[in-house]
Amino acid sequence: MSFFKRLKDKLMGNPAEEEKIGAINEEEAAAEQKQDEATEPTPIEATEPAQIETSVEEVEKVEEVSVTERSIETEIPVALEDQAQQEDQEVVIVEEPAKEKKPSAWSITQKFKAGLEKTRNSFTSKVNDLVARYRKVDEDFFEELEDLLLQADVGFETVMELMDKLRFEVQRKNIKDTSGIQTIISEKLVEIYEQGEEDLIELNMQPKGDLTVILFVGVNGVGKTTTIGKLAHRLKSQGKTVVLAAGDTFRAGAIDQLQVWGDRVGCEVIKQSEGSDPAAVMYDAIRAAKNRNADVLICDTAGRLQNKVNLMNELEKVHRVISREVPNAPHEVLLALDATTGQNALVQAQTFKEVTNVTGIVLTKLDGTAKGGIVLAIRNKLHIPVKFVGLGEKMDDLQPFDAERYVYGLFADGLDKELQNSED
């Protein structure tokens, strides 16, 4: 399937499937209308006086109770009103779920587009200028493209692999001019990121009834605590019970900051006093999460500079306590990285991977950097998937990473033009 086809399916959905769903909805609506007509209460005005008198006489015969004209005038309308109210309530119950709307594929894609605006303005605008200046694809074009990719922090190894793939594709398809070259670049970048692997962004959630433990690591200042709060909000919106563990006991204010997020998203925070043993906090948090039958425990950790040996020893100790109390835990070790730090984020990822066996990256502040290519460098260099990206300050701006939406965010302007040309 071509990149354009996959992109259209994600942005606009599957037309055949939407048509099928629409037909089902129409049938259900018609069935509900017939049912409403069949059960519609008879208006009081349409009730003949003779019918009312007959029904009253039957009641008198069965119950042998005398009924006055005044009771007839009051009881029958009340009964009819009660029936009408019940019908109205049933209609409300049916209609309520229809008001609940999940984020559309288009709105999620727009978040990536908006979040990568700074990178796109600095990087892709230069690519557009390059394509405009070169009418044909030659070695000079490849050399300038290589420089632009390196400036965007895509990473040396990734750039070399991409250039090899581009040269091969240009030769295979006998491409002479630069029209449509951005589509090929986009396709190859997605291929490099995915490398044949699937479900890279899925968290390793345990079966219902078992506790899932997620350990967050990362240096100070990368937005780790904020990301924990946003992830807790995301999991809670999925109906999961989430408990937070304030394991960063060394940084002043870290415990209070996590408590603020816990109050904001409605999650209990297990904590001790500042300076306490982080491993002891984890022990208490696991016991509390089990007692409350929680689904997920998210653990914050200290974030001093990654070259501090004592910090890494502390992380190893925390890891041991968690794995002793919950078999095979932590189920995810997520490393929070600040996208604005560029290649330094890659160095941090390498160090933490050696010590804590990182299973996924959460790249924060992607909306604040002009070098968003670091996503590709991390994936290709360390083979660690980027599971979430921070695309803004709002609670729902933490989004699961999607390689195609990411690449679209990088090349949105050029791809939109090529997509329009392909449809004309």
Short mmCIF file of C-alpha atoms in Angstrom, two decimals:
data_model
loop_
_atom_site.label_atom_id
_atom_site.label_comp_id
_atom_site.label_asym_id
_atom_site.label_seq_id
_atom_site.Cartn_x
_atom_site.Cartn_y
_atom_site.Cartn_z
CA MET A 1 0.00 0.00 0.00
CA SER A 2 1.40 3.41 -0.97
CA PHE A 3 2.16 6.12 1.55
CA PHE A 4 -0.61 8.29 0.10
CA LYS A 5 -3.15 5.46 0.43
CA ARG A 6 -2.23 4.76 4.05
CA LEU A 7 -2.29 8.46 4.81
CA LYS A 8 -5.76 8.93 3.31
CA ASP A 9 -7.10 5.92 5.20
CA LYS A 10 -5.88 7.38 8.48
CA LEU A 11 -7.06 10.90 7.80
CA MET A 12 -10.43 10.13 6.26
CA GLY A 13 -11.20 6.57 7.30
CA ASN A 14 -12.34 3.71 5.11
CA PRO A 15 -15.20 4.92 2.86
CA ALA A 16 -16.61 1.41 2.40
CA GLU A 17 -16.61 0.78 6.12
CA GLU A 18 -18.20 4.17 6.84
CA GLU A 19 -20.93 3.42 4.28
CA LYS A 20 -21.60 0.06 5.94
CA ILE A 21 -21.80 1.67 9.39
CA GLY A 22 -24.11 4.36 7.99
CA ALA A 23 -26.49 1.74 6.59
CA ILE A 24 -26.61 -0.07 9.93
CA ASN A 25 -27.32 3.20 11.73
CA GLU A 26 -30.17 3.97 9.29
CA GLU A 27 -31.74 0.53 9.88
CA GLU A 28 -31.49 0.98 13.66
CA ALA A 29 -33.02 4.44 13.42
CA ALA A 30 -35.94 3.11 11.35
CA ALA A 31 -36.54 0.28 13.82
CA GLU A 32 -36.51 2.72 16.76
CA GLN A 33 -38.98 4.99 14.94
CA LYS A 34 -41.40 2.10 14.39
CA GLN A 35 -41.12 1.09 18.02
CA ASP A 36 -41.76 4.66 19.16
CA GLU A 37 -44.87 4.84 16.95
CA ALA A 38 -46.16 1.55 18.33
CA THR A 39 -45.69 2.59 21.96
CA GLU A 40 -46.68 6.25 21.58
CA PRO A 41 -49.19 7.20 24.30
CA THR A 42 -52.64 8.32 23.24
CA PRO A 43 -53.08 12.08 23.77
CA ILE A 44 -55.66 13.08 26.34
CA GLU A 45 -57.49 15.20 23.78
CA ALA A 46 -57.99 12.16 21.52
CA THR A 47 -59.66 10.10 24.23
CA GLU A 48 -63.43 9.98 23.71
CA PRO A 49 -65.62 10.74 26.77
CA ALA A 50 -67.56 7.54 26.15
CA GLN A 51 -64.36 5.50 26.35
CA ILE A 52 -63.39 7.13 29.64
CA GLU A 53 -66.83 6.42 31.11
CA THR A 54 -66.69 2.77 29.95
CA SER A 55 -63.26 2.22 31.50
CA VAL A 56 -64.48 3.75 34.75
CA GLU A 57 -67.46 1.42 34.86
CA GLU A 58 -65.21 -1.59 34.35
CA VAL A 59 -63.00 -0.48 37.22
CA GLU A 60 -66.07 -0.09 39.43
CA LYS A 61 -67.24 -3.61 38.56
CA VAL A 62 -63.93 -5.30 39.21
CA GLU A 63 -62.85 -3.46 42.35
CA GLU A 64 -66.34 -2.60 43.59
CA VAL A 65 -65.20 0.88 44.55
CA SER A 66 -67.20 4.02 43.89
CA VAL A 67 -65.38 6.52 41.74
CA THR A 68 -66.36 10.15 41.54
CA GLU A 69 -66.17 12.31 38.42
CA ARG A 70 -63.40 14.38 40.03
CA SER A 71 -61.16 11.34 40.56
CA ILE A 72 -61.67 10.34 36.92
CA GLU A 73 -60.57 13.78 35.75
CA THR A 74 -57.38 13.75 37.84
CA GLU A 75 -56.16 10.11 37.90
CA ILE A 76 -56.34 9.40 34.16
CA PRO A 77 -54.28 12.45 33.06
CA VAL A 78 -51.72 11.70 35.81
CA ALA A 79 -51.35 8.12 34.57
CA LEU A 80 -50.95 9.29 31.01
CA GLU A 81 -48.42 11.93 32.05
CA ASP A 82 -46.38 9.28 33.95
CA GLN A 83 -46.41 7.08 30.87
CA ALA A 84 -45.28 9.98 28.68
CA GLN A 85 -42.48 10.82 31.10
CA GLN A 86 -41.28 7.21 31.00
CA GLU A 87 -41.25 7.32 27.19
CA ASP A 88 -39.26 10.59 27.26
CA GLN A 89 -36.71 9.08 29.65
CA GLU A 90 -36.25 6.08 27.39
CA VAL A 91 -35.56 8.34 24.43
CA VAL A 92 -32.92 10.26 26.41
CA ILE A 93 -31.14 7.04 27.39
CA VAL A 94 -30.93 5.96 23.75
CA GLU A 95 -29.65 9.32 22.54
CA GLU A 96 -27.02 9.98 25.23
CA PRO A 97 -24.26 7.68 23.87
CA ALA A 98 -24.50 9.36 20.47
CA LYS A 99 -23.29 12.62 22.03
CA GLU A 100 -19.99 11.05 23.14
CA LYS A 101 -17.36 11.60 20.44
CA LYS A 102 -13.85 10.20 20.36
CA PRO A 103 -11.08 12.22 18.72
CA SER A 104 -11.24 11.72 14.97
CA ALA A 105 -8.33 10.51 12.89
CA TRP A 106 -8.19 13.94 11.31
CA SER A 107 -8.01 15.79 14.66
CA ILE A 108 -5.15 13.55 15.86
CA THR A 109 -3.26 14.12 12.62
CA GLN A 110 -3.75 17.86 13.02
CA LYS A 111 -2.14 17.63 16.47
CA PHE A 112 0.97 16.16 14.88
CA LYS A 113 0.91 18.81 12.17
CA ALA A 114 0.60 21.64 14.70
CA GLY A 115 3.10 20.09 17.11
CA LEU A 116 5.77 19.80 14.42
CA GLU A 117 5.25 23.31 13.07
CA LYS A 118 8.63 24.63 14.25
CA THR A 119 10.50 21.68 12.75
CA ARG A 120 8.51 21.95 9.54
CA ASN A 121 9.12 25.69 9.21
CA SER A 122 12.88 25.30 9.58
CA PHE A 123 13.47 21.95 7.91
CA THR A 124 10.75 21.33 5.36
CA SER A 125 10.79 24.88 4.03
CA LYS A 126 14.45 24.30 3.17
CA VAL A 127 13.54 21.01 1.50
CA ASN A 128 10.89 22.84 -0.53
CA ASP A 129 13.46 25.42 -1.59
CA LEU A 130 15.84 22.62 -2.52
CA VAL A 131 13.23 20.89 -4.65
CA ALA A 132 12.37 24.20 -6.33
CA ARG A 133 16.02 24.94 -7.13
CA TYR A 134 16.80 21.50 -8.53
CA ARG A 135 14.75 20.43 -11.52
CA LYS A 136 16.51 17.08 -11.76
CA VAL A 137 17.65 14.55 -9.18
CA ASP A 138 21.43 14.35 -9.24
CA GLU A 139 24.33 13.93 -6.82
CA ASP A 140 24.37 17.63 -5.93
CA PHE A 141 20.73 17.38 -4.91
CA PHE A 142 21.45 14.37 -2.69
CA GLU A 143 24.38 16.10 -0.98
CA GLU A 144 22.32 19.18 -0.07
CA LEU A 145 19.43 17.01 1.12
CA GLU A 146 21.87 15.08 3.30
CA ASP A 147 23.04 18.32 4.96
CA LEU A 148 19.45 19.40 5.65
CA LEU A 149 18.61 16.09 7.31
CA LEU A 150 21.68 16.29 9.53
CA GLN A 151 20.73 19.82 10.59
CA ALA A 152 17.32 18.50 11.70
CA ASP A 153 19.05 16.02 14.08
CA VAL A 154 17.88 13.00 12.12
CA GLY A 155 21.23 11.41 13.00
CA PHE A 156 24.22 10.40 10.89
CA GLU A 157 23.41 6.67 10.63
CA THR A 158 19.77 7.36 9.78
CA VAL A 159 20.71 9.91 7.12
CA MET A 160 23.20 7.54 5.49
CA GLU A 161 20.61 4.75 5.41
CA LEU A 162 17.98 7.10 3.99
CA MET A 163 20.30 8.39 1.25
CA ASP A 164 21.14 4.83 0.19
CA LYS A 165 17.45 3.96 -0.01
CA LEU A 166 16.66 7.14 -1.97
CA ARG A 167 19.43 6.57 -4.49
CA PHE A 168 18.30 2.99 -5.03
CA GLU A 169 14.64 4.04 -5.43
CA VAL A 170 15.50 6.84 -7.87
CA GLN A 171 17.56 4.44 -9.96
CA ARG A 172 14.95 1.67 -9.81
CA LYS A 173 12.11 3.93 -10.92
CA ASN A 174 14.32 5.91 -13.30
CA ILE A 175 13.27 9.19 -11.67
CA LYS A 176 14.73 12.21 -13.44
CA ASP A 177 13.05 15.28 -11.91
CA THR A 178 12.29 16.32 -8.32
CA SER A 179 8.50 16.33 -8.60
CA GLY A 180 7.12 13.81 -6.15
CA ILE A 181 10.47 13.34 -4.42
CA GLN A 182 9.03 14.36 -1.04
CA THR A 183 6.63 11.43 -1.23
CA ILE A 184 9.52 9.02 -1.70
CA ILE A 185 11.47 10.63 1.16
CA SER A 186 8.40 10.28 3.42
CA GLU A 187 7.89 6.63 2.52
CA LYS A 188 11.53 5.76 3.22
CA LEU A 189 11.55 7.58 6.55
CA VAL A 190 8.50 5.57 7.67
CA GLU A 191 10.18 2.35 6.51
CA ILE A 192 13.34 3.18 8.45
CA TYR A 193 11.37 3.90 11.61
CA GLU A 194 9.13 0.84 11.50
CA GLN A 195 11.81 -1.63 10.33
CA GLY A 196 9.15 -4.32 9.86
CA GLU A 197 8.00 -4.17 13.50
CA GLU A 198 4.35 -3.71 14.47
CA ASP A 199 2.48 -2.42 17.52
CA LEU A 200 5.48 -0.41 18.64
CA ILE A 201 3.40 2.10 20.56
CA GLU A 202 1.28 -0.38 22.51
CA LEU A 203 1.93 -0.41 26.24
CA ASN A 204 2.56 -3.82 27.81
CA MET A 205 -0.68 -3.84 29.79
CA GLN A 206 -1.42 -6.88 31.96
CA PRO A 207 -4.69 -8.86 31.85
CA LYS A 208 -7.65 -7.50 33.78
CA GLY A 209 -7.21 -8.20 37.48
CA ASP A 210 -3.41 -8.01 37.38
CA LEU A 211 -1.42 -4.91 38.28
CA THR A 212 0.54 -3.17 35.52
CA VAL A 213 3.63 -1.32 36.78
CA ILE A 214 5.07 1.51 34.65
CA LEU A 215 8.41 2.98 35.74
CA PHE A 216 9.34 6.47 34.53
CA VAL A 217 12.99 7.51 34.33
CA GLY A 218 14.76 10.59 33.00
CA VAL A 219 16.85 13.57 34.07
CA ASN A 220 15.42 16.63 35.80
CA GLY A 221 13.70 19.23 33.68
CA VAL A 222 12.51 17.03 30.82
CA GLY A 223 8.83 17.13 31.85
CA LYS A 224 8.75 13.68 33.45
CA THR A 225 6.25 14.46 36.23
CA THR A 226 3.96 16.35 33.85
CA THR A 227 4.05 13.42 31.43
CA ILE A 228 3.12 11.02 34.25
CA GLY A 229 0.07 13.15 35.01
CA LYS A 230 -0.98 13.23 31.36
CA LEU A 231 -0.53 9.46 30.97
CA ALA A 232 -2.56 8.88 34.14
CA HIS A 233 -5.32 11.04 32.68
CA ARG A 234 -5.21 9.04 29.45
CA LEU A 235 -5.44 5.68 31.25
CA LYS A 236 -8.23 6.91 33.53
CA SER A 237 -10.24 8.02 30.50
CA GLN A 238 -9.98 4.39 29.34
CA GLY A 239 -11.69 3.26 32.56
CA LYS A 240 -8.59 2.12 34.42
CA THR A 241 -7.85 2.73 38.11
CA VAL A 242 -4.46 4.43 38.40
CA VAL A 243 -2.21 4.94 41.43
CA LEU A 244 0.90 7.18 41.38
CA ALA A 245 4.11 6.59 43.35
CA ALA A 246 6.16 9.65 44.32
CA GLY A 247 9.60 8.02 44.04
CA ASP A 248 11.50 11.25 43.29
CA THR A 249 12.27 12.00 46.93
CA PHE A 250 15.46 14.01 46.30
CA ARG A 251 14.32 16.96 44.17
CA ALA A 252 12.70 19.75 46.16
CA GLY A 253 9.04 20.08 45.28
CA ALA A 254 8.87 16.88 43.20
CA ILE A 255 6.46 15.15 45.62
CA ASP A 256 4.18 18.19 45.79
CA GLN A 257 4.22 18.52 41.99
CA LEU A 258 3.10 14.92 41.55
CA GLN A 259 0.41 15.42 44.20
CA VAL A 260 -0.94 18.39 42.25
CA TRP A 261 -1.22 16.23 39.15
CA GLY A 262 -2.79 13.42 41.17
CA ASP A 263 -5.47 15.81 42.45
CA ARG A 264 -6.02 17.17 38.95
CA VAL A 265 -6.62 13.81 37.29
CA GLY A 266 -8.21 12.10 40.31
CA CYS A 267 -5.49 9.57 41.15
CA GLU A 268 -4.22 8.59 44.59
CA VAL A 269 -0.56 9.45 45.22
CA ILE A 270 1.50 7.21 47.54
CA LYS A 271 4.30 9.25 49.08
CA GLN A 272 6.66 9.66 52.01
CA SER A 273 8.60 12.64 53.31
CA GLU A 274 11.29 14.34 51.24
CA GLY A 275 14.60 12.50 51.39
CA SER A 276 13.01 9.09 52.04
CA ASP A 277 14.28 5.90 50.46
CA PRO A 278 12.71 5.69 46.95
CA ALA A 279 12.68 1.88 47.11
CA ALA A 280 10.61 2.05 50.33
CA VAL A 281 8.12 4.34 48.55
CA MET A 282 7.80 1.80 45.74
CA TYR A 283 7.19 -0.98 48.22
CA ASP A 284 4.40 0.98 49.92
CA ALA A 285 2.92 1.99 46.56
CA ILE A 286 2.75 -1.59 45.29
CA ARG A 287 1.05 -2.77 48.48
CA ALA A 288 -1.43 0.12 48.29
CA ALA A 289 -2.16 -0.50 44.61
CA LYS A 290 -2.82 -4.19 45.29
CA ASN A 291 -5.09 -3.43 48.26
CA ARG A 292 -7.13 -1.00 46.14
CA ASN A 293 -7.31 -3.44 43.19
CA ALA A 294 -5.73 -0.81 40.95
CA ASP A 295 -5.10 -1.55 37.29
CA VAL A 296 -1.98 0.57 36.83
CA LEU A 297 0.79 1.87 39.10
CA ILE A 298 2.91 4.66 37.58
CA CYS A 299 6.19 5.24 39.42
CA ASP A 300 8.12 8.50 39.37
CA THR A 301 11.88 8.35 40.01
CA ALA A 302 14.73 10.74 40.76
CA GLY A 303 16.25 12.55 37.81
CA ARG A 304 19.69 13.80 38.63
CA LEU A 305 22.26 13.87 35.83
CA GLN A 306 22.61 10.51 34.15
CA ASN A 307 26.38 10.41 34.76
CA LYS A 308 25.88 10.23 38.54
CA VAL A 309 26.69 6.65 39.55
CA ASN A 310 24.67 6.85 42.77
CA LEU A 311 21.52 7.72 40.83
CA MET A 312 21.91 4.69 38.58
CA ASN A 313 22.51 2.48 41.61
CA GLU A 314 19.30 3.85 43.14
CA LEU A 315 17.37 3.03 39.97
CA GLU A 316 18.68 -0.52 40.03
CA LYS A 317 17.54 -0.87 43.66
CA VAL A 318 14.05 0.43 42.79
CA HIS A 319 13.89 -2.03 39.90
CA ARG A 320 14.78 -4.94 42.19
CA VAL A 321 12.10 -4.04 44.75
CA ILE A 322 9.41 -3.77 42.07
CA SER A 323 10.33 -7.07 40.41
CA ARG A 324 10.38 -8.83 43.80
CA GLU A 325 6.86 -7.65 44.71
CA VAL A 326 5.32 -8.02 41.23
CA PRO A 327 6.69 -10.82 39.02
CA ASN A 328 8.00 -9.64 35.62
CA ALA A 329 7.54 -6.00 36.67
CA PRO A 330 8.10 -3.25 35.78
CA HIS A 331 6.17 -4.06 32.64
CA GLU A 332 7.23 -0.80 31.00
CA VAL A 333 10.27 1.40 31.65
CA LEU A 334 9.54 4.68 29.89
CA LEU A 335 12.33 7.19 29.42
CA ALA A 336 11.21 10.81 29.23
CA LEU A 337 13.38 12.88 26.89
CA ASP A 338 13.25 16.58 26.06
CA ALA A 339 13.07 16.89 22.26
CA THR A 340 14.54 20.39 22.40
CA THR A 341 17.91 19.01 23.59
CA GLY A 342 18.55 17.27 20.25
CA GLN A 343 21.57 14.96 20.21
CA ASN A 344 21.94 15.23 24.00
CA ALA A 345 18.65 13.34 24.27
CA LEU A 346 20.25 10.53 22.29
CA VAL A 347 23.17 10.41 24.75
CA GLN A 348 20.74 10.23 27.69
CA ALA A 349 18.81 7.42 26.01
CA GLN A 350 22.00 5.41 25.49
CA THR A 351 23.02 5.76 29.16
CA PHE A 352 19.62 4.93 30.65
CA LYS A 353 19.20 1.96 28.32
CA GLU A 354 22.40 0.42 29.69
CA VAL A 355 21.19 0.71 33.30
CA THR A 356 17.41 0.30 33.29
CA ASN A 357 16.53 -1.68 30.16
CA VAL A 358 14.32 1.07 28.70
CA THR A 359 11.32 -0.32 26.80
CA GLY A 360 10.01 2.91 25.32
CA ILE A 361 10.61 6.63 24.88
CA VAL A 362 8.27 9.48 25.74
CA LEU A 363 9.50 12.48 23.77
CA THR A 364 8.33 15.68 25.44
CA LYS A 365 8.18 19.25 24.10
CA LEU A 366 8.20 18.13 20.47
CA ASP A 367 6.13 21.22 19.70
CA GLY A 368 8.93 23.44 21.03
CA THR A 369 11.82 22.26 18.87
CA ALA A 370 13.00 22.91 15.33
CA LYS A 371 14.93 19.61 15.35
CA GLY A 372 12.14 17.04 15.53
CA GLY A 373 14.21 14.59 13.48
CA ILE A 374 15.67 13.28 16.75
CA VAL A 375 12.74 10.82 16.82
CA LEU A 376 14.24 8.95 13.88
CA ALA A 377 17.77 9.08 15.31
CA ILE A 378 16.66 7.48 18.60
CA ARG A 379 14.68 4.75 16.89
CA ASN A 380 17.33 3.86 14.35
CA LYS A 381 20.34 4.14 16.67
CA LEU A 382 19.00 2.44 19.80
CA HIS A 383 16.08 0.40 18.44
CA ILE A 384 13.85 1.75 21.20
CA PRO A 385 10.34 2.70 20.07
CA VAL A 386 8.98 6.18 20.78
CA LYS A 387 5.65 5.31 22.43
CA PHE A 388 4.32 8.79 23.19
CA VAL A 389 5.07 12.35 22.12
CA GLY A 390 4.18 15.62 23.83
CA LEU A 391 2.59 17.96 21.30
CA GLY A 392 1.45 20.78 23.58
CA GLU A 393 0.50 21.90 27.07
CA LYS A 394 -3.07 20.54 27.22
CA MET A 395 -4.03 17.39 29.10
CA ASP A 396 -4.75 15.42 25.91
CA ASP A 397 -1.67 16.63 24.01
CA LEU A 398 0.22 13.48 24.99
CA GLN A 399 -0.36 11.29 21.94
CA PRO A 400 0.71 7.75 21.00
CA PHE A 401 3.47 8.04 18.44
CA ASP A 402 2.53 7.27 14.86
CA ALA A 403 5.31 7.15 12.25
CA GLU A 404 3.07 8.10 9.33
CA ARG A 405 1.44 11.02 11.14
CA TYR A 406 4.87 12.12 12.32
CA VAL A 407 6.29 12.13 8.80
CA TYR A 408 3.17 13.87 7.54
CA GLY A 409 3.73 16.53 10.22
CA LEU A 410 7.26 17.03 8.90
CA PHE A 411 6.28 17.32 5.23
CA ALA A 412 2.65 18.45 5.50
CA ASP A 413 2.84 21.39 3.11
CA GLY A 414 4.64 19.56 0.33
CA LEU A 415 2.65 16.34 0.75
CA ASP A 416 -0.65 18.23 0.66
CA LYS A 417 0.32 19.71 -2.70
CA GLU A 418 1.47 16.35 -4.09
CA LEU A 419 -1.67 14.67 -2.76
CA GLN A 420 -3.84 17.29 -4.45
CA ASN A 421 -1.94 16.89 -7.72
CA SER A 422 -2.31 13.11 -7.58
CA GLU A 423 -6.09 13.42 -7.24
CA ASP A 424 -6.49 16.00 -10.04
#
